[in-house]
């Protein structure tokens, strides 16, 4: 599916229209997005290294998958489709929370997203699409937090922003 547009939203996630993805990122306009965090039964998180030629964040490590739903798409259905496209994974996803973030990124672009976060679980390795992901790894939360503290520039902004809430949600769910 063509994912060259984004859905512009207000701070209540009410749809305002659509715009070319790159133009929205140049202007820093708030738009709808989703982020997916896939764990295995050992509690490790599947990380994706973004393809080196991505329009921003190329080569950075991030959560399992992320993208922008398109006009007329249900956010969960869009997340499922994109998870399969980027990582070759099909699994049940559960909505966890939403948050808004605003961050300047390279290439004079601005990420300003109303991000819907989904969590899933699978015990098989992904089959990454090389146009989307350069590499993957399963790491424990402790390994990830340690590496972020030492090498914060190796990770995407949204991943670092969402991770603490994801950790809390997962801990609460396992109690």
PDB file of C-alpha atoms in Angstrom:
ATOM      1  CA  UNK A   1       0.000   0.000   0.000  1.00  0.00           C
ATOM      2  CA  UNK A   2       1.175   3.503  -0.825  1.00  0.00           C
ATOM      3  CA  UNK A   3       2.130   5.170   2.462  1.00  0.00           C
ATOM      4  CA  UNK A   4       3.178   8.543   1.092  1.00  0.00           C
ATOM      5  CA  UNK A   5       0.446  10.463   2.904  1.00  0.00           C
ATOM      6  CA  UNK A   6      -0.338  11.103   6.551  1.00  0.00           C
ATOM      7  CA  UNK A   7      -3.607  11.876   8.318  1.00  0.00           C
ATOM      8  CA  UNK A   8      -3.458  15.293   9.975  1.00  0.00           C
ATOM      9  CA  UNK A   9      -5.127  15.285  13.399  1.00  0.00           C
ATOM     10  CA  UNK A  10      -5.767  17.588  16.344  1.00  0.00           C
ATOM     11  CA  UNK A  11      -4.583  16.827  19.901  1.00  0.00           C
ATOM     12  CA  UNK A  12      -7.696  14.638  20.419  1.00  0.00           C
ATOM     13  CA  UNK A  13      -6.805  12.532  17.350  1.00  0.00           C
ATOM     14  CA  UNK A  14      -9.690  14.006  15.374  1.00  0.00           C
ATOM     15  CA  UNK A  15      -8.984  13.834  11.659  1.00  0.00           C
ATOM     16  CA  UNK A  16      -8.394  17.219   9.991  1.00  0.00           C
ATOM     17  CA  UNK A  17      -7.315  16.069   6.522  1.00  0.00           C
ATOM     18  CA  UNK A  18      -4.384  14.434   4.794  1.00  0.00           C
ATOM     19  CA  UNK A  19      -1.065  15.646   3.467  1.00  0.00           C
ATOM     20  CA  UNK A  20       2.000  14.380   1.640  1.00  0.00           C
ATOM     21  CA  UNK A  21       4.159  12.605   4.246  1.00  0.00           C
ATOM     22  CA  UNK A  22       7.361  14.492   3.525  1.00  0.00           C
ATOM     23  CA  UNK A  23       5.589  17.883   3.456  1.00  0.00           C
ATOM     24  CA  UNK A  24       3.977  17.158   6.843  1.00  0.00           C
ATOM     25  CA  UNK A  25       7.379  16.279   8.282  1.00  0.00           C
ATOM     26  CA  UNK A  26       8.934  19.449   6.831  1.00  0.00           C
ATOM     27  CA  UNK A  27       6.211  21.606   8.400  1.00  0.00           C
ATOM     28  CA  UNK A  28       6.030  19.606  11.632  1.00  0.00           C
ATOM     29  CA  UNK A  29       2.257  19.161  11.491  1.00  0.00           C
ATOM     30  CA  UNK A  30       0.603  16.789  13.948  1.00  0.00           C
ATOM     31  CA  UNK A  31      -0.400  13.531  12.269  1.00  0.00           C
ATOM     32  CA  UNK A  32      -1.537  10.014  13.169  1.00  0.00           C
ATOM     33  CA  UNK A  33       1.033   7.233  13.533  1.00  0.00           C
ATOM     34  CA  UNK A  34       1.456   3.870  15.183  1.00  0.00           C
ATOM     35  CA  UNK A  35       4.302   2.035  16.876  1.00  0.00           C
ATOM     36  CA  UNK A  36       4.450  -1.707  17.451  1.00  0.00           C
ATOM     37  CA  UNK A  37       6.427  -3.461  20.201  1.00  0.00           C
ATOM     38  CA  UNK A  38       6.740  -7.245  19.813  1.00  0.00           C
ATOM     39  CA  UNK A  39       7.993  -9.322  22.740  1.00  0.00           C
ATOM     40  CA  UNK A  40       8.844 -13.019  22.931  1.00  0.00           C
ATOM     41  CA  UNK A  41       7.880 -15.339  25.782  1.00  0.00           C
ATOM     42  CA  UNK A  42      11.290 -14.683  27.414  1.00  0.00           C
ATOM     43  CA  UNK A  43      10.402 -11.002  27.748  1.00  0.00           C
ATOM     44  CA  UNK A  44      12.828  -9.849  25.059  1.00  0.00           C
ATOM     45  CA  UNK A  45      11.796  -7.012  22.758  1.00  0.00           C
ATOM     46  CA  UNK A  46      12.263  -7.298  19.001  1.00  0.00           C
ATOM     47  CA  UNK A  47      14.213  -4.268  17.791  1.00  0.00           C
ATOM     48  CA  UNK A  48      14.460  -3.147  14.191  1.00  0.00           C
ATOM     49  CA  UNK A  49      17.389  -1.273  12.688  1.00  0.00           C
ATOM     50  CA  UNK A  50      15.828   1.071  10.157  1.00  0.00           C
ATOM     51  CA  UNK A  51      17.052   0.674   6.584  1.00  0.00           C
ATOM     52  CA  UNK A  52      19.993   2.954   5.875  1.00  0.00           C
ATOM     53  CA  UNK A  53      18.190   4.876   3.111  1.00  0.00           C
ATOM     54  CA  UNK A  54      15.043   5.803   5.092  1.00  0.00           C
ATOM     55  CA  UNK A  55      13.997   9.454   4.701  1.00  0.00           C
ATOM     56  CA  UNK A  56      14.998   9.958   8.321  1.00  0.00           C
ATOM     57  CA  UNK A  57      16.354   7.758  11.067  1.00  0.00           C
ATOM     58  CA  UNK A  58      18.243   5.537   8.619  1.00  0.00           C
ATOM     59  CA  UNK A  59      20.390   3.004  10.494  1.00  0.00           C
ATOM     60  CA  UNK A  60      18.888   3.839  13.901  1.00  0.00           C
ATOM     61  CA  UNK A  61      17.529   1.137  16.187  1.00  0.00           C
ATOM     62  CA  UNK A  62      13.874   1.364  17.105  1.00  0.00           C
ATOM     63  CA  UNK A  63      10.805  -0.623  18.129  1.00  0.00           C
ATOM     64  CA  UNK A  64       9.649  -3.541  15.981  1.00  0.00           C
ATOM     65  CA  UNK A  65       7.664  -1.509  13.461  1.00  0.00           C
ATOM     66  CA  UNK A  66       6.138   1.932  12.983  1.00  0.00           C
ATOM     67  CA  UNK A  67       4.308   3.806  10.268  1.00  0.00           C
ATOM     68  CA  UNK A  68       1.345   6.007   9.402  1.00  0.00           C
ATOM     69  CA  UNK A  69      -2.207   4.743   8.769  1.00  0.00           C
ATOM     70  CA  UNK A  70      -3.767   6.011   5.570  1.00  0.00           C
ATOM     71  CA  UNK A  71      -7.147   7.654   5.001  1.00  0.00           C
ATOM     72  CA  UNK A  72      -9.942   5.105   5.483  1.00  0.00           C
ATOM     73  CA  UNK A  73      -7.746   2.572   7.295  1.00  0.00           C
ATOM     74  CA  UNK A  74      -8.419   1.324  10.789  1.00  0.00           C
ATOM     75  CA  UNK A  75      -5.250   1.957  12.854  1.00  0.00           C
ATOM     76  CA  UNK A  76      -5.045  -1.652  14.093  1.00  0.00           C
ATOM     77  CA  UNK A  77      -5.567  -3.070  10.588  1.00  0.00           C
ATOM     78  CA  UNK A  78      -2.903  -0.716   9.272  1.00  0.00           C
ATOM     79  CA  UNK A  79      -0.505  -1.787  12.023  1.00  0.00           C
ATOM     80  CA  UNK A  80      -1.084  -5.467  11.212  1.00  0.00           C
ATOM     81  CA  UNK A  81      -0.495  -4.871   7.503  1.00  0.00           C
ATOM     82  CA  UNK A  82       2.664  -2.880   8.097  1.00  0.00           C
ATOM     83  CA  UNK A  83       4.075  -5.388  10.618  1.00  0.00           C
ATOM     84  CA  UNK A  84       3.822  -8.088   7.973  1.00  0.00           C
ATOM     85  CA  UNK A  85       5.234  -5.829   5.230  1.00  0.00           C
ATOM     86  CA  UNK A  86       8.249  -4.657   7.250  1.00  0.00           C
ATOM     87  CA  UNK A  87       9.035  -7.705   9.395  1.00  0.00           C
ATOM     88  CA  UNK A  88       7.124 -10.653   7.905  1.00  0.00           C
ATOM     89  CA  UNK A  89       5.255 -11.090  11.183  1.00  0.00           C
ATOM     90  CA  UNK A  90       1.627 -11.952  11.721  1.00  0.00           C
ATOM     91  CA  UNK A  91       0.467 -11.941  15.338  1.00  0.00           C
ATOM     92  CA  UNK A  92      -2.266 -10.562  17.541  1.00  0.00           C
ATOM     93  CA  UNK A  93      -1.731  -6.940  18.545  1.00  0.00           C
ATOM     94  CA  UNK A  94      -3.272  -5.195  21.547  1.00  0.00           C
ATOM     95  CA  UNK A  95      -3.693  -1.449  21.818  1.00  0.00           C
ATOM     96  CA  UNK A  96      -1.694  -0.194  24.794  1.00  0.00           C
ATOM     97  CA  UNK A  97      -1.746   3.638  24.857  1.00  0.00           C
ATOM     98  CA  UNK A  98      -1.365   6.780  22.763  1.00  0.00           C
ATOM     99  CA  UNK A  99       0.942   9.726  23.188  1.00  0.00           C
ATOM    100  CA  UNK A 100       1.968  12.864  21.331  1.00  0.00           C
ATOM    101  CA  UNK A 101       5.567  13.726  20.677  1.00  0.00           C
ATOM    102  CA  UNK A 102       7.387  16.480  18.822  1.00  0.00           C
ATOM    103  CA  UNK A 103      11.027  16.176  17.838  1.00  0.00           C
ATOM    104  CA  UNK A 104      13.385  17.664  15.303  1.00  0.00           C
ATOM    105  CA  UNK A 105      15.158  14.945  13.353  1.00  0.00           C
ATOM    106  CA  UNK A 106      17.807  15.011  10.648  1.00  0.00           C
ATOM    107  CA  UNK A 107      17.278  16.431   7.148  1.00  0.00           C
ATOM    108  CA  UNK A 108      15.445  19.453   8.638  1.00  0.00           C
ATOM    109  CA  UNK A 109      12.410  17.293   9.346  1.00  0.00           C
ATOM    110  CA  UNK A 110      10.112  17.367  12.354  1.00  0.00           C
ATOM    111  CA  UNK A 111       8.333  14.380  13.852  1.00  0.00           C
ATOM    112  CA  UNK A 112       5.052  15.532  15.395  1.00  0.00           C
ATOM    113  CA  UNK A 113       2.918  12.483  15.868  1.00  0.00           C
ATOM    114  CA  UNK A 114      -0.162  11.247  17.668  1.00  0.00           C
ATOM    115  CA  UNK A 115       1.250   7.778  18.153  1.00  0.00           C
ATOM    116  CA  UNK A 116      -0.919   4.715  18.844  1.00  0.00           C
ATOM    117  CA  UNK A 117       1.158   2.031  20.556  1.00  0.00           C
ATOM    118  CA  UNK A 118       0.414  -1.674  20.068  1.00  0.00           C
ATOM    119  CA  UNK A 119       2.009  -4.650  21.806  1.00  0.00           C
ATOM    120  CA  UNK A 120       2.225  -8.247  20.583  1.00  0.00           C
ATOM    121  CA  UNK A 121       4.034 -11.488  21.341  1.00  0.00           C
ATOM    122  CA  UNK A 122       5.682 -14.044  19.059  1.00  0.00           C
ATOM    123  CA  UNK A 123       8.454 -16.612  19.461  1.00  0.00           C
ATOM    124  CA  UNK A 124       9.750 -16.798  15.907  1.00  0.00           C
ATOM    125  CA  UNK A 125      12.334 -14.607  14.219  1.00  0.00           C
ATOM    126  CA  UNK A 126      11.069 -12.036  11.733  1.00  0.00           C
ATOM    127  CA  UNK A 127      11.800 -11.996   8.018  1.00  0.00           C
ATOM    128  CA  UNK A 128      12.706  -8.310   7.587  1.00  0.00           C
ATOM    129  CA  UNK A 129      11.961  -6.510   4.337  1.00  0.00           C
ATOM    130  CA  UNK A 130      15.399  -5.079   3.391  1.00  0.00           C
ATOM    131  CA  UNK A 131      13.803  -1.902   2.030  1.00  0.00           C
ATOM    132  CA  UNK A 132      12.507  -1.204   5.554  1.00  0.00           C
ATOM    133  CA  UNK A 133      14.844  -2.904   8.036  1.00  0.00           C
ATOM    134  CA  UNK A 134      18.613  -3.391   7.834  1.00  0.00           C
ATOM    135  CA  UNK A 135      18.760  -5.754  10.806  1.00  0.00           C
ATOM    136  CA  UNK A 136      16.927  -6.992  13.885  1.00  0.00           C
ATOM    137  CA  UNK A 137      17.740  -8.304  17.334  1.00  0.00           C
ATOM    138  CA  UNK A 138      15.912  -9.639  20.381  1.00  0.00           C
ATOM    139  CA  UNK A 139      17.139  -7.846  23.498  1.00  0.00           C
ATOM    140  CA  UNK A 140      16.048  -7.809  27.110  1.00  0.00           C
ATOM    141  CA  UNK A 141      14.711  -4.547  28.511  1.00  0.00           C
ATOM    142  CA  UNK A 142      17.803  -4.338  30.718  1.00  0.00           C
ATOM    143  CA  UNK A 143      20.119  -4.636  27.682  1.00  0.00           C
ATOM    144  CA  UNK A 144      18.153  -1.965  25.826  1.00  0.00           C
ATOM    145  CA  UNK A 145      18.109   0.492  28.729  1.00  0.00           C
ATOM    146  CA  UNK A 146      21.844  -0.006  29.292  1.00  0.00           C
ATOM    147  CA  UNK A 147      22.652   0.544  25.624  1.00  0.00           C
ATOM    148  CA  UNK A 148      20.409   3.627  25.392  1.00  0.00           C
ATOM    149  CA  UNK A 149      22.201   5.121  28.416  1.00  0.00           C
ATOM    150  CA  UNK A 150      25.578   4.603  26.731  1.00  0.00           C
ATOM    151  CA  UNK A 151      24.601   5.206  23.076  1.00  0.00           C
ATOM    152  CA  UNK A 152      21.404   7.321  23.007  1.00  0.00           C
ATOM    153  CA  UNK A 153      22.002   8.561  19.458  1.00  0.00           C
ATOM    154  CA  UNK A 154      21.729   5.008  18.114  1.00  0.00           C
ATOM    155  CA  UNK A 155      17.965   4.981  18.809  1.00  0.00           C
ATOM    156  CA  UNK A 156      14.970   6.821  17.384  1.00  0.00           C
ATOM    157  CA  UNK A 157      13.383   9.587  19.408  1.00  0.00           C
ATOM    158  CA  UNK A 158       9.910   7.995  19.497  1.00  0.00           C
ATOM    159  CA  UNK A 159      11.273   4.661  20.673  1.00  0.00           C
ATOM    160  CA  UNK A 160      13.030   6.292  23.615  1.00  0.00           C
ATOM    161  CA  UNK A 161       9.891   8.338  24.375  1.00  0.00           C
ATOM    162  CA  UNK A 162       7.497   5.357  24.312  1.00  0.00           C
ATOM    163  CA  UNK A 163       9.700   2.715  25.933  1.00  0.00           C
ATOM    164  CA  UNK A 164       9.168   3.725  29.619  1.00  0.00           C
ATOM    165  CA  UNK A 165       5.372   3.529  29.220  1.00  0.00           C
ATOM    166  CA  UNK A 166       5.643   0.218  27.365  1.00  0.00           C
ATOM    167  CA  UNK A 167       7.763  -1.198  30.195  1.00  0.00           C
ATOM    168  CA  UNK A 168       5.155  -0.095  32.763  1.00  0.00           C
ATOM    169  CA  UNK A 169       2.293  -1.617  30.731  1.00  0.00           C
ATOM    170  CA  UNK A 170       4.104  -4.918  30.285  1.00  0.00           C
ATOM    171  CA  UNK A 171       5.024  -5.112  33.985  1.00  0.00           C
ATOM    172  CA  UNK A 172       1.414  -4.413  35.006  1.00  0.00           C
ATOM    173  CA  UNK A 173       0.117  -7.042  32.584  1.00  0.00           C
ATOM    174  CA  UNK A 174       2.437  -9.709  33.974  1.00  0.00           C
ATOM    175  CA  UNK A 175       1.564  -9.071  37.638  1.00  0.00           C
TER     176      UNK A 175
END
